[in-house]
mmCIF file of C-alpha atoms in Angstrom:
data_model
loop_
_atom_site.group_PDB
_atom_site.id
_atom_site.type_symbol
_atom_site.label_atom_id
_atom_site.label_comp_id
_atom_site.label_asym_id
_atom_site.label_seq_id
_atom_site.Cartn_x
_atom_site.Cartn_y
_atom_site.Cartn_z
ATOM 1 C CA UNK A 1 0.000 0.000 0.000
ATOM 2 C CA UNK A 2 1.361 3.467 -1.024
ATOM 3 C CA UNK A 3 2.362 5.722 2.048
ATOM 4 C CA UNK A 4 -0.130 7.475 4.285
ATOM 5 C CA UNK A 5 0.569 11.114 3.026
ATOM 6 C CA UNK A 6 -2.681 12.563 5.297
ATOM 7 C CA UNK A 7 -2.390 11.856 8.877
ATOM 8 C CA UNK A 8 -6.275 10.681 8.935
ATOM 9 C CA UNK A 9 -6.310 10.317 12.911
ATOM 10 C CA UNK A 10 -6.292 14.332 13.074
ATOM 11 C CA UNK A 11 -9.282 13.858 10.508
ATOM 12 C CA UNK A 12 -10.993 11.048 12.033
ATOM 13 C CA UNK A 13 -14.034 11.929 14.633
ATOM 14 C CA UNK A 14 -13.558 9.234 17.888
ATOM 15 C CA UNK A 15 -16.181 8.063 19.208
ATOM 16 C CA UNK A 16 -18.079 9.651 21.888
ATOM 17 C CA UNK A 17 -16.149 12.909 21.378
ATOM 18 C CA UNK A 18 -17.150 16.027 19.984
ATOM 19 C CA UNK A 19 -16.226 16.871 15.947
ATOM 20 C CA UNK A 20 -15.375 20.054 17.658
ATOM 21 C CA UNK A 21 -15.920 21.877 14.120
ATOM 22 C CA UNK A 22 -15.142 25.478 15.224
ATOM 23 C CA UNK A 23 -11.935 24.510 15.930
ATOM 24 C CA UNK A 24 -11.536 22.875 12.757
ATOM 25 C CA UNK A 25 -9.204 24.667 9.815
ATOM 26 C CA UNK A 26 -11.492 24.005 6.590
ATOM 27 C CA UNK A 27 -7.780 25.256 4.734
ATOM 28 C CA UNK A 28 -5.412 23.142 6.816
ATOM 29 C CA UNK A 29 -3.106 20.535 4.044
ATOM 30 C CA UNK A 30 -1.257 19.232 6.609
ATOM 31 C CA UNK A 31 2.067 20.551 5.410
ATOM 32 C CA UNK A 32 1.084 18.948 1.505
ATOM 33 C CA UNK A 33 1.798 21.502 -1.322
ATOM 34 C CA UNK A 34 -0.784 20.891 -4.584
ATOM 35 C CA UNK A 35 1.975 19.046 -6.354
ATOM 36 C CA UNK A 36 3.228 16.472 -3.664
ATOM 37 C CA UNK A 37 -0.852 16.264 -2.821
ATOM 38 C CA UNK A 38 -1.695 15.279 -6.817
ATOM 39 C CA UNK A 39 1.569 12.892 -6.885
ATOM 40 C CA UNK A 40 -0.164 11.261 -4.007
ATOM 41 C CA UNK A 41 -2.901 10.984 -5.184
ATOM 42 C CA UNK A 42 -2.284 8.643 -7.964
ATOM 43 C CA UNK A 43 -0.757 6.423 -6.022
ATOM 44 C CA UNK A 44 -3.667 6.679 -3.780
ATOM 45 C CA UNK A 45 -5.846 5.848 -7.318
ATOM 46 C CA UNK A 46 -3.075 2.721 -7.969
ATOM 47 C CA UNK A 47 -3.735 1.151 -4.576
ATOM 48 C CA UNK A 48 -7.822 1.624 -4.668
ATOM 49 C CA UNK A 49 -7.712 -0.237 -8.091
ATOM 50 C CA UNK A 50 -6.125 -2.442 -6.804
ATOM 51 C CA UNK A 51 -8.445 -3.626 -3.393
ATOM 52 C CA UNK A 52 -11.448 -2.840 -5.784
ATOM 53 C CA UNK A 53 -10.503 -5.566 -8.236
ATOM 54 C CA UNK A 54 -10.352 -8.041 -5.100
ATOM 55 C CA UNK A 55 -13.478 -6.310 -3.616
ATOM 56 C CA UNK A 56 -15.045 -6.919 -6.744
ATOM 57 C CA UNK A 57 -13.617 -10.642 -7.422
ATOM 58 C CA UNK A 58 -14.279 -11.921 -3.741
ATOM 59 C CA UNK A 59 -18.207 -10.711 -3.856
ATOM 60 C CA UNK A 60 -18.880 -10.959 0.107
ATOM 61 C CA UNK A 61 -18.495 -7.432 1.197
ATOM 62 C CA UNK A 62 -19.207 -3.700 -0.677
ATOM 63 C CA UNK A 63 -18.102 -0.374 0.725
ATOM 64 C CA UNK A 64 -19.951 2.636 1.284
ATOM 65 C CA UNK A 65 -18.503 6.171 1.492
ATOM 66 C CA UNK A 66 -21.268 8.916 2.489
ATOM 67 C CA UNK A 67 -20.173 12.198 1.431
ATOM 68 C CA UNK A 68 -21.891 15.266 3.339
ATOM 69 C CA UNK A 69 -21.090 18.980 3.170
ATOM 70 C CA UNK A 70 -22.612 22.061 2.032
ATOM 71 C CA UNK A 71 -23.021 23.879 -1.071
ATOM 72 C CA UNK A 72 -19.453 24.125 -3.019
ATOM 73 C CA UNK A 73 -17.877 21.840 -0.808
ATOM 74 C CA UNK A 74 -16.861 19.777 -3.627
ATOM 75 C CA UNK A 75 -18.647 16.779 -3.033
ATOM 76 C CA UNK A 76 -18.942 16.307 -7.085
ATOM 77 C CA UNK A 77 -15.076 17.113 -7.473
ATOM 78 C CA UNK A 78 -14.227 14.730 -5.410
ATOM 79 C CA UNK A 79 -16.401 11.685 -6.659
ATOM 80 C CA UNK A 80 -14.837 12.680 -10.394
ATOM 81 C CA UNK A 81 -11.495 12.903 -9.387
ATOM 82 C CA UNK A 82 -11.285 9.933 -6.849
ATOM 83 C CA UNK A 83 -13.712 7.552 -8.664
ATOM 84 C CA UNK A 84 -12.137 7.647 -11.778
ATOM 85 C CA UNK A 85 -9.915 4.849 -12.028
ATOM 86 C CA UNK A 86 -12.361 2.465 -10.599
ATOM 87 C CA UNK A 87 -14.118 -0.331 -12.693
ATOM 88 C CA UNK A 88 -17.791 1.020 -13.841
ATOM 89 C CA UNK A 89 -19.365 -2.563 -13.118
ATOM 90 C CA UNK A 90 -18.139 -2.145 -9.425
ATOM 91 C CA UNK A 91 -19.013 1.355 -8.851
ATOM 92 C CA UNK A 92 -22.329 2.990 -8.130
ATOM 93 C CA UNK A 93 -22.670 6.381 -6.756
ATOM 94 C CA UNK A 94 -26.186 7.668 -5.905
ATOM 95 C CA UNK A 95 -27.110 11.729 -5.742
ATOM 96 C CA UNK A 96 -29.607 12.599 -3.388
ATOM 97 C CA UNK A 97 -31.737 15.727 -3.679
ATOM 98 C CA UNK A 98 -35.104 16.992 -2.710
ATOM 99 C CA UNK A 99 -36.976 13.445 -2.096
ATOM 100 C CA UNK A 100 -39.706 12.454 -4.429
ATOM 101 C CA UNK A 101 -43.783 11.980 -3.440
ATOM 102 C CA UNK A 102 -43.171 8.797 -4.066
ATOM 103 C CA UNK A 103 -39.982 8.541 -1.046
ATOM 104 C CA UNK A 104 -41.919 10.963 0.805
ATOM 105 C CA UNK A 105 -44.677 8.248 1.214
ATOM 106 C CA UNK A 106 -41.732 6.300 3.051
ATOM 107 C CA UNK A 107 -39.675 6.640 5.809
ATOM 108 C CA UNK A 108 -36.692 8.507 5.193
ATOM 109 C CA UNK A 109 -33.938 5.823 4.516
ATOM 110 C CA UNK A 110 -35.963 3.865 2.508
ATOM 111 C CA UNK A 111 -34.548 5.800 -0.806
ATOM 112 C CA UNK A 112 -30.703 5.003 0.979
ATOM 113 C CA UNK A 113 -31.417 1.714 0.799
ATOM 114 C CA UNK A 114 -32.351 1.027 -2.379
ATOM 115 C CA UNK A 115 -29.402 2.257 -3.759
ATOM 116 C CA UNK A 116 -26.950 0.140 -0.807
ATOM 117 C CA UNK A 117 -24.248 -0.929 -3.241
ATOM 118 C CA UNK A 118 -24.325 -4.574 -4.139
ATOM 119 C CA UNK A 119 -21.533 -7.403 -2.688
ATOM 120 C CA UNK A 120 -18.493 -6.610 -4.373
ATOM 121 C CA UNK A 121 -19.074 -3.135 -5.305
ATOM 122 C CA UNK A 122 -18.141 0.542 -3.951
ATOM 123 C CA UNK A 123 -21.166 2.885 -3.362
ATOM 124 C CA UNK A 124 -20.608 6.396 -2.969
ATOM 125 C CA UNK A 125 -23.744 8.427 -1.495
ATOM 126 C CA UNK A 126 -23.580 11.885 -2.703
ATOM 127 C CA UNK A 127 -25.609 13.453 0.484
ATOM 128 C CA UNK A 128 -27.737 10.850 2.051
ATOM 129 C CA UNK A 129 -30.266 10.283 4.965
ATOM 130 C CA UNK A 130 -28.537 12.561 6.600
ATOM 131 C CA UNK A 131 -29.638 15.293 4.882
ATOM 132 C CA UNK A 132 -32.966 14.644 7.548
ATOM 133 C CA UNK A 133 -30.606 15.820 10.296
ATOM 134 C CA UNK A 134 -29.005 18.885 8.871
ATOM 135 C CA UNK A 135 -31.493 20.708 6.150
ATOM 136 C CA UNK A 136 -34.616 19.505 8.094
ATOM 137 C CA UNK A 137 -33.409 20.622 11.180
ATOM 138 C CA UNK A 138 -32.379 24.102 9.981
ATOM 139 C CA UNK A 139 -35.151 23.892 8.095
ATOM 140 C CA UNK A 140 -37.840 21.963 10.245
ATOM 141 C CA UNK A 141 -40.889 22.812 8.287
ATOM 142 C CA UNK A 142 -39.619 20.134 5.878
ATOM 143 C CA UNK A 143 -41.161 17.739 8.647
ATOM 144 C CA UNK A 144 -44.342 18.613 7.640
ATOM 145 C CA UNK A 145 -44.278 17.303 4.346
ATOM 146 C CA UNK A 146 -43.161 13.991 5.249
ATOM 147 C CA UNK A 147 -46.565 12.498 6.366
ATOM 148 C CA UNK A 148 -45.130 11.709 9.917
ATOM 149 C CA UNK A 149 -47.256 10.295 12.593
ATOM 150 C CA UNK A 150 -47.470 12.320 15.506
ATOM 151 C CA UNK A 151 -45.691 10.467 17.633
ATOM 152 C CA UNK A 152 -43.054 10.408 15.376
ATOM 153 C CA UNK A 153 -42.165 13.939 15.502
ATOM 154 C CA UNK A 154 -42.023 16.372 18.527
ATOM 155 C CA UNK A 155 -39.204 16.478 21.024
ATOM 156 C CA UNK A 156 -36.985 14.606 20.612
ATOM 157 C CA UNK A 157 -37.231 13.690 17.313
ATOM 158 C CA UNK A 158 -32.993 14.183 15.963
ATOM 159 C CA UNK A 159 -31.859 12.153 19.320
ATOM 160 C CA UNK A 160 -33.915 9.219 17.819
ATOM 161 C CA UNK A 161 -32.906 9.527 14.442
ATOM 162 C CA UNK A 162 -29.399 9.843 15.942
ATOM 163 C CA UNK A 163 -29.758 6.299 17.100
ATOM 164 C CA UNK A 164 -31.888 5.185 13.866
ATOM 165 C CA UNK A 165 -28.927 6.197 11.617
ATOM 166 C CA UNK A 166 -26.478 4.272 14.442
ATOM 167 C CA UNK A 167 -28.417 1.632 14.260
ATOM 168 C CA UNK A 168 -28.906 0.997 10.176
ATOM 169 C CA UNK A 169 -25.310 1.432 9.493
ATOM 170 C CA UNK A 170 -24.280 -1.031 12.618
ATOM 171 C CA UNK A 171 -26.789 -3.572 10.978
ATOM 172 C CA UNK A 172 -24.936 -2.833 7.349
ATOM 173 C CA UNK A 173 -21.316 -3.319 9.071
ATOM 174 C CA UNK A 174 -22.871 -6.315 10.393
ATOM 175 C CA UNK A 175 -23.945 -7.816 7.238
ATOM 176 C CA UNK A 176 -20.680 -6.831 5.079
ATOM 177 C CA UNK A 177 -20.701 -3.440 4.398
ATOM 178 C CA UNK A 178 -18.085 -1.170 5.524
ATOM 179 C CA UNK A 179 -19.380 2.224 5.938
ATOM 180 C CA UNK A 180 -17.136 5.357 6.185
ATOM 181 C CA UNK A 181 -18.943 8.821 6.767
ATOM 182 C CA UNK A 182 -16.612 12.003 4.980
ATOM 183 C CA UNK A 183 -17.801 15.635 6.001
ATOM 184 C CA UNK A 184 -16.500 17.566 3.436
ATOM 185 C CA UNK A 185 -15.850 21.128 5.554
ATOM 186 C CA UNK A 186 -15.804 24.086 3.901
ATOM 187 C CA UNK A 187 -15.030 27.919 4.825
ATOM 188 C CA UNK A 188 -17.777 30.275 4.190
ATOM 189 C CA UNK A 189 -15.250 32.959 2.490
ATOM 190 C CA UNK A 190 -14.295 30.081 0.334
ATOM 191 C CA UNK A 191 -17.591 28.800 -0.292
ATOM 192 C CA UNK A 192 -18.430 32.750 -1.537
ATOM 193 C CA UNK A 193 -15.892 32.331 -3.669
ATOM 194 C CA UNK A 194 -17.077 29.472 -5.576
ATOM 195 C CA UNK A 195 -20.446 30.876 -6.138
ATOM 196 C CA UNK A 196 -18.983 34.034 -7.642
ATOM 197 C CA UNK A 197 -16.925 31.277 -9.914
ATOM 198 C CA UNK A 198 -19.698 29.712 -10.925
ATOM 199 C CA UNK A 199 -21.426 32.192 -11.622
ATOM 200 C CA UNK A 200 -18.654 34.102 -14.103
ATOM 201 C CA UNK A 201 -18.180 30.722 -15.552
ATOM 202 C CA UNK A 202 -20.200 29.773 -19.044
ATOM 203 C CA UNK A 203 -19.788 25.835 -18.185
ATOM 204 C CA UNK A 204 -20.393 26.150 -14.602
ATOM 205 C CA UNK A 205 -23.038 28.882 -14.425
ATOM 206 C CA UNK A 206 -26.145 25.882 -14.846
ATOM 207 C CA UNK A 207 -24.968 24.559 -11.027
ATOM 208 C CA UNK A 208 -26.120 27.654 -9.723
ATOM 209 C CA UNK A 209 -29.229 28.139 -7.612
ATOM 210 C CA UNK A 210 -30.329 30.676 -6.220
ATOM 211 C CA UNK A 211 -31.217 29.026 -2.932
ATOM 212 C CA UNK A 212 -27.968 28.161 -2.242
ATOM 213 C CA UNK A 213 -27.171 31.866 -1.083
ATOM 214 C CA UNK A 214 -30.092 32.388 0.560
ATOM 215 C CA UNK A 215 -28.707 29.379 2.846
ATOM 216 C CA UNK A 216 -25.445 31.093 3.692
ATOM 217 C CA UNK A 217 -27.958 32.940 6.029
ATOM 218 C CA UNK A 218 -28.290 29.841 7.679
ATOM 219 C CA UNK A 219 -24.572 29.140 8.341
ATOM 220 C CA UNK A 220 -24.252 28.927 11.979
ATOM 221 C CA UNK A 221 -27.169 27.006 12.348
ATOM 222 C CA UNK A 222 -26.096 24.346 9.983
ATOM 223 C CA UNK A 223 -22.591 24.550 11.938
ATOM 224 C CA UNK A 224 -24.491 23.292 15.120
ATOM 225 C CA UNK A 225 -26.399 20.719 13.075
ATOM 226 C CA UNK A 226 -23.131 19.021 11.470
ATOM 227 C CA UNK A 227 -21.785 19.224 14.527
ATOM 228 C CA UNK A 228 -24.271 17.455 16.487
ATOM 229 C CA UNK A 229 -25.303 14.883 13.463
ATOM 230 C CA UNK A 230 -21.040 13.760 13.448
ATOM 231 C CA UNK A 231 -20.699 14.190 17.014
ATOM 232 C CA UNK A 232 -23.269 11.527 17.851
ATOM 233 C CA UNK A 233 -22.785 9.648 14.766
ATOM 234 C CA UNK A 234 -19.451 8.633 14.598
ATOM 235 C CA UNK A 235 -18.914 4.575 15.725
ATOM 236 C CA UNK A 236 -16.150 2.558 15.368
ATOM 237 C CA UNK A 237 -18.312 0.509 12.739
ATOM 238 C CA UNK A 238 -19.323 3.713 10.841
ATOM 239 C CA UNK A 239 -16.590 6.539 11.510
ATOM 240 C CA UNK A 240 -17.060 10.217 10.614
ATOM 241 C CA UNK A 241 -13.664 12.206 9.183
ATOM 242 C CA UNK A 242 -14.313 16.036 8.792
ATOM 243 C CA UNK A 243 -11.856 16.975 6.028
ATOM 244 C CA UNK A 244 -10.805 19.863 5.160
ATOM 245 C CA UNK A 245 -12.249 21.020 1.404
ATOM 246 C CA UNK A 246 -10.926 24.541 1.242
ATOM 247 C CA UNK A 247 -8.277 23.064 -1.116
ATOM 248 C CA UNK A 248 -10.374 20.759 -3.544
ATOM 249 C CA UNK A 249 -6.821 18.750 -4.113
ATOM 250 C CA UNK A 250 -6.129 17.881 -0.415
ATOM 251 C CA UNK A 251 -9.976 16.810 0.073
ATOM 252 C CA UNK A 252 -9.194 14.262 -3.036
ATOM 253 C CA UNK A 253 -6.039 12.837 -1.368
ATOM 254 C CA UNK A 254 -7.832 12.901 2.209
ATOM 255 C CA UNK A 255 -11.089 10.954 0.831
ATOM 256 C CA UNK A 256 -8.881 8.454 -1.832
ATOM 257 C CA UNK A 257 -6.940 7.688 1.274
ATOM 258 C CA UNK A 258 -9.635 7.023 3.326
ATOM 259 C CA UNK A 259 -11.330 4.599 1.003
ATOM 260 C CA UNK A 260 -7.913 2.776 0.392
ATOM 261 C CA UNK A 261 -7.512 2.370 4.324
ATOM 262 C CA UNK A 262 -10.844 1.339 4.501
ATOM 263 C CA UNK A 263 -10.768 -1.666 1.798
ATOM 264 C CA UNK A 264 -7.146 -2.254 2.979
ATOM 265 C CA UNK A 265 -9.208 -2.995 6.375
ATOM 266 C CA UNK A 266 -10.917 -5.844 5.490
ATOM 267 C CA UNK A 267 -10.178 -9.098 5.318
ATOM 268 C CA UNK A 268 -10.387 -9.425 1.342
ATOM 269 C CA UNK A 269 -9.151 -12.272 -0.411
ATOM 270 C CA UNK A 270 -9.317 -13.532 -4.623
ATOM 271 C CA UNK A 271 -12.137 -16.401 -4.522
ATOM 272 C CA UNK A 272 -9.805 -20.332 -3.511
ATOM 273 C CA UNK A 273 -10.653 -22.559 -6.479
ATOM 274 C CA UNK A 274 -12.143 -25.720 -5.320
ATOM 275 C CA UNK A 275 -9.370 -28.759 -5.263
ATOM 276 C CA UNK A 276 -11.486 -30.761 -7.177
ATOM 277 C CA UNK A 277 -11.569 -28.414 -9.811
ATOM 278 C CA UNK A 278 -7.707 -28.372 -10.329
ATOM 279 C CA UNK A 279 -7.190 -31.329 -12.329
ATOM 280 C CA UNK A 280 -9.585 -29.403 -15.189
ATOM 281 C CA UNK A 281 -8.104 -26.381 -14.806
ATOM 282 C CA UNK A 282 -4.453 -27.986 -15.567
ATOM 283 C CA UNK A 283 -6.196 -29.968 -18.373
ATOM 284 C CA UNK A 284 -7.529 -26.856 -19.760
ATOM 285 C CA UNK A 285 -4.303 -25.353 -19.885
ATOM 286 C CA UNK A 286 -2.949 -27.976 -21.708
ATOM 287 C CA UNK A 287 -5.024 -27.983 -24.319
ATOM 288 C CA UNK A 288 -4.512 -24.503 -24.689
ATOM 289 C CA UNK A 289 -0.607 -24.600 -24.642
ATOM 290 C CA UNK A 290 -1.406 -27.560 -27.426
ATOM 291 C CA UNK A 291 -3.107 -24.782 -29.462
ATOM 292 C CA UNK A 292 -0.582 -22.704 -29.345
ATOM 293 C CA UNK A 293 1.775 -25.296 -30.460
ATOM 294 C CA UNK A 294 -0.402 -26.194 -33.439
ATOM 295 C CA UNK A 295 -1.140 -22.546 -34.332
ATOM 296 C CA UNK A 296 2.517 -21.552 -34.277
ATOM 297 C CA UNK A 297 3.305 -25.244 -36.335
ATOM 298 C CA UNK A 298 1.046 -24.237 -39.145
ATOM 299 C CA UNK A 299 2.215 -21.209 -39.541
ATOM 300 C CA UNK A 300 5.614 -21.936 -40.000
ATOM 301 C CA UNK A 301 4.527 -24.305 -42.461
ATOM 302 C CA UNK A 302 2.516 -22.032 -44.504
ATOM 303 C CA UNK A 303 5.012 -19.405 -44.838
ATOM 304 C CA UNK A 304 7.694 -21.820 -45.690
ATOM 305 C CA UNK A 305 5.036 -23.090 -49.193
ATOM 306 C CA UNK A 306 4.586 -19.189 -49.837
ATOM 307 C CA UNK A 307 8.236 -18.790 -49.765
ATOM 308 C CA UNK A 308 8.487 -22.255 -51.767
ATOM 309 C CA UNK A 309 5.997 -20.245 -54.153
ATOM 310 C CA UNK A 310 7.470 -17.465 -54.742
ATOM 311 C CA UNK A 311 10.466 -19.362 -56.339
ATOM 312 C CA UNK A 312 8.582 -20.932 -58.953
ATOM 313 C CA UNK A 313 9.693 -19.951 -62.119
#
């Protein structure tokens, strides 16, 4: 495995301790310049390809990375440039936006878990259920449109979801999937930034919305909501790491090298062909050589007639 170039313990939220965001640097690169960070990170790329293709082969385990952050974070950045080495067939990353009527007529992970990836595969979760402990609790008129029962709601209501969210991704870790939980954090000067740059940019310009500056009025409030949401989320089966993504290049070595660590984790191994298979597999590769023999043998003969052929007078 290619050397840890992130020190992902000063990322990494412990259990039972506070993210202690405030105190966070959203620009910190841990002493990485762009160009050591992007040499990294291909090595980073060499080493996921790698565990994926075992992932992939061994089909008893899949990987889940939820990425969370706000607006401009570069949650899309990151999935492009980190993603992009990976097989297709093993891959799957879901976007979640503003839930359906149909998802609204179910409880609020049931859209997460249709799109769990499979055995064998990587699933990224761009935003994710908990999206129902940040935006609805800044926002908690959302609540209202999600057909709750009454006792479902009222006081209370994010400390139980706190342990609902604990206890789907214990029963996923349970049942094969490792799930790792990146908060993509983000400065609100920098954040400012990239709105002005995508809005003076022709091929960025459609990303947009409106909306998303009328949340930066909101920013404190969805401070205290991450913080809560990773403070009480992260587990030792399902940790958070709160990255910093004021530098789009150090999030993409920070995440790649969280997803390597995390396949590197588990106890993957290529599929053990049965014994009694063995004696097939050595005839088959006889039988091949053979070919190869025979292929080679006629045609060596065939050019030595044409060369025969040409002497004809």
């Amino acid at each position: 495995m290619a050397k840890r170039p992130v020190d992902l313990d000063r990322l990494w939220v412990r259990p039972g301790t506070k993210a202690g965001l405030s105190s966070r640097d959203p620009a910190d690169t841990h002493g990485i310049n762009r160009s050591g960070a992007e040499k990294a990170l291909e090595r980073q790329i060499e080493d996921l390809v790698r565990l994926q293709h075992v992932l992939y082969a061994e089909r008893r385990r899949s990987v889940l990375l939820v990425l969370q952050g706000l607006d401009a974070a570069g949650k899309d950045s990151v999935i492009k440039h980190v993603m992009r080495g990976l097989n297709p067939q093993g891959t799957h990353v879901t976007a979640f936006g503003k839930p359906s009527g149909e998802e609204l007529d179910h409880d609020y992970l049931w859209r997460c878990v249709r799109a769990l990836p499979r055995r064998g595969s990587v699933g990224v979760f761009n935003r994710s259920y908990y999206e129902e402990v940040l935006v609805v609790r800044v926002h908690p008129e959302i609540l209202a449109d999600e057909g709750l029962p009454p006792e479902a709601g009222g006081d209370g209501i994010w400390d139980r979801r706190f342990e609902q969210m604990r206890s789907f991704e214990r029963h996923l870790a349970e049942n094969g999937t490792a799930v790792v939980k990146v908060h993509l954090q983000i400065s609100r000067e920098k954040q400012r930034e990239r709105f002005l740059a995508r809005l003076n940019d022709p091929a960025k310009v459609w990303k947009f919305r409106l909306e998303d500056v009328r949340e930066r009025a909101f920013w404190d409030d969805y401070q205290h909501a991450y913080e809560e949401a990773v403070s009480a989320t992260s587990t030792d089966y399902a940790p958070w790491y709160v990255v910093p993504a004021d530098h789009k290049w150090f999030a993409r070595l920070a995440v790649a090298q969280i997803l390597v660590e995390t396949l590197d984790a588990l106890p993957l191994a290529y599929p053990q062909v049965p014994e009694d298979e063995l004696p097939r597999l050595e005839q088959a590769r006889v039988e091949l050589e053979a070919e190869e023999r025979y292929s080679t043998g006629a045609s060596s003969a065939a050019s030595r007639m044409t060369s025969s052929s040409s002497k004809l007078p």
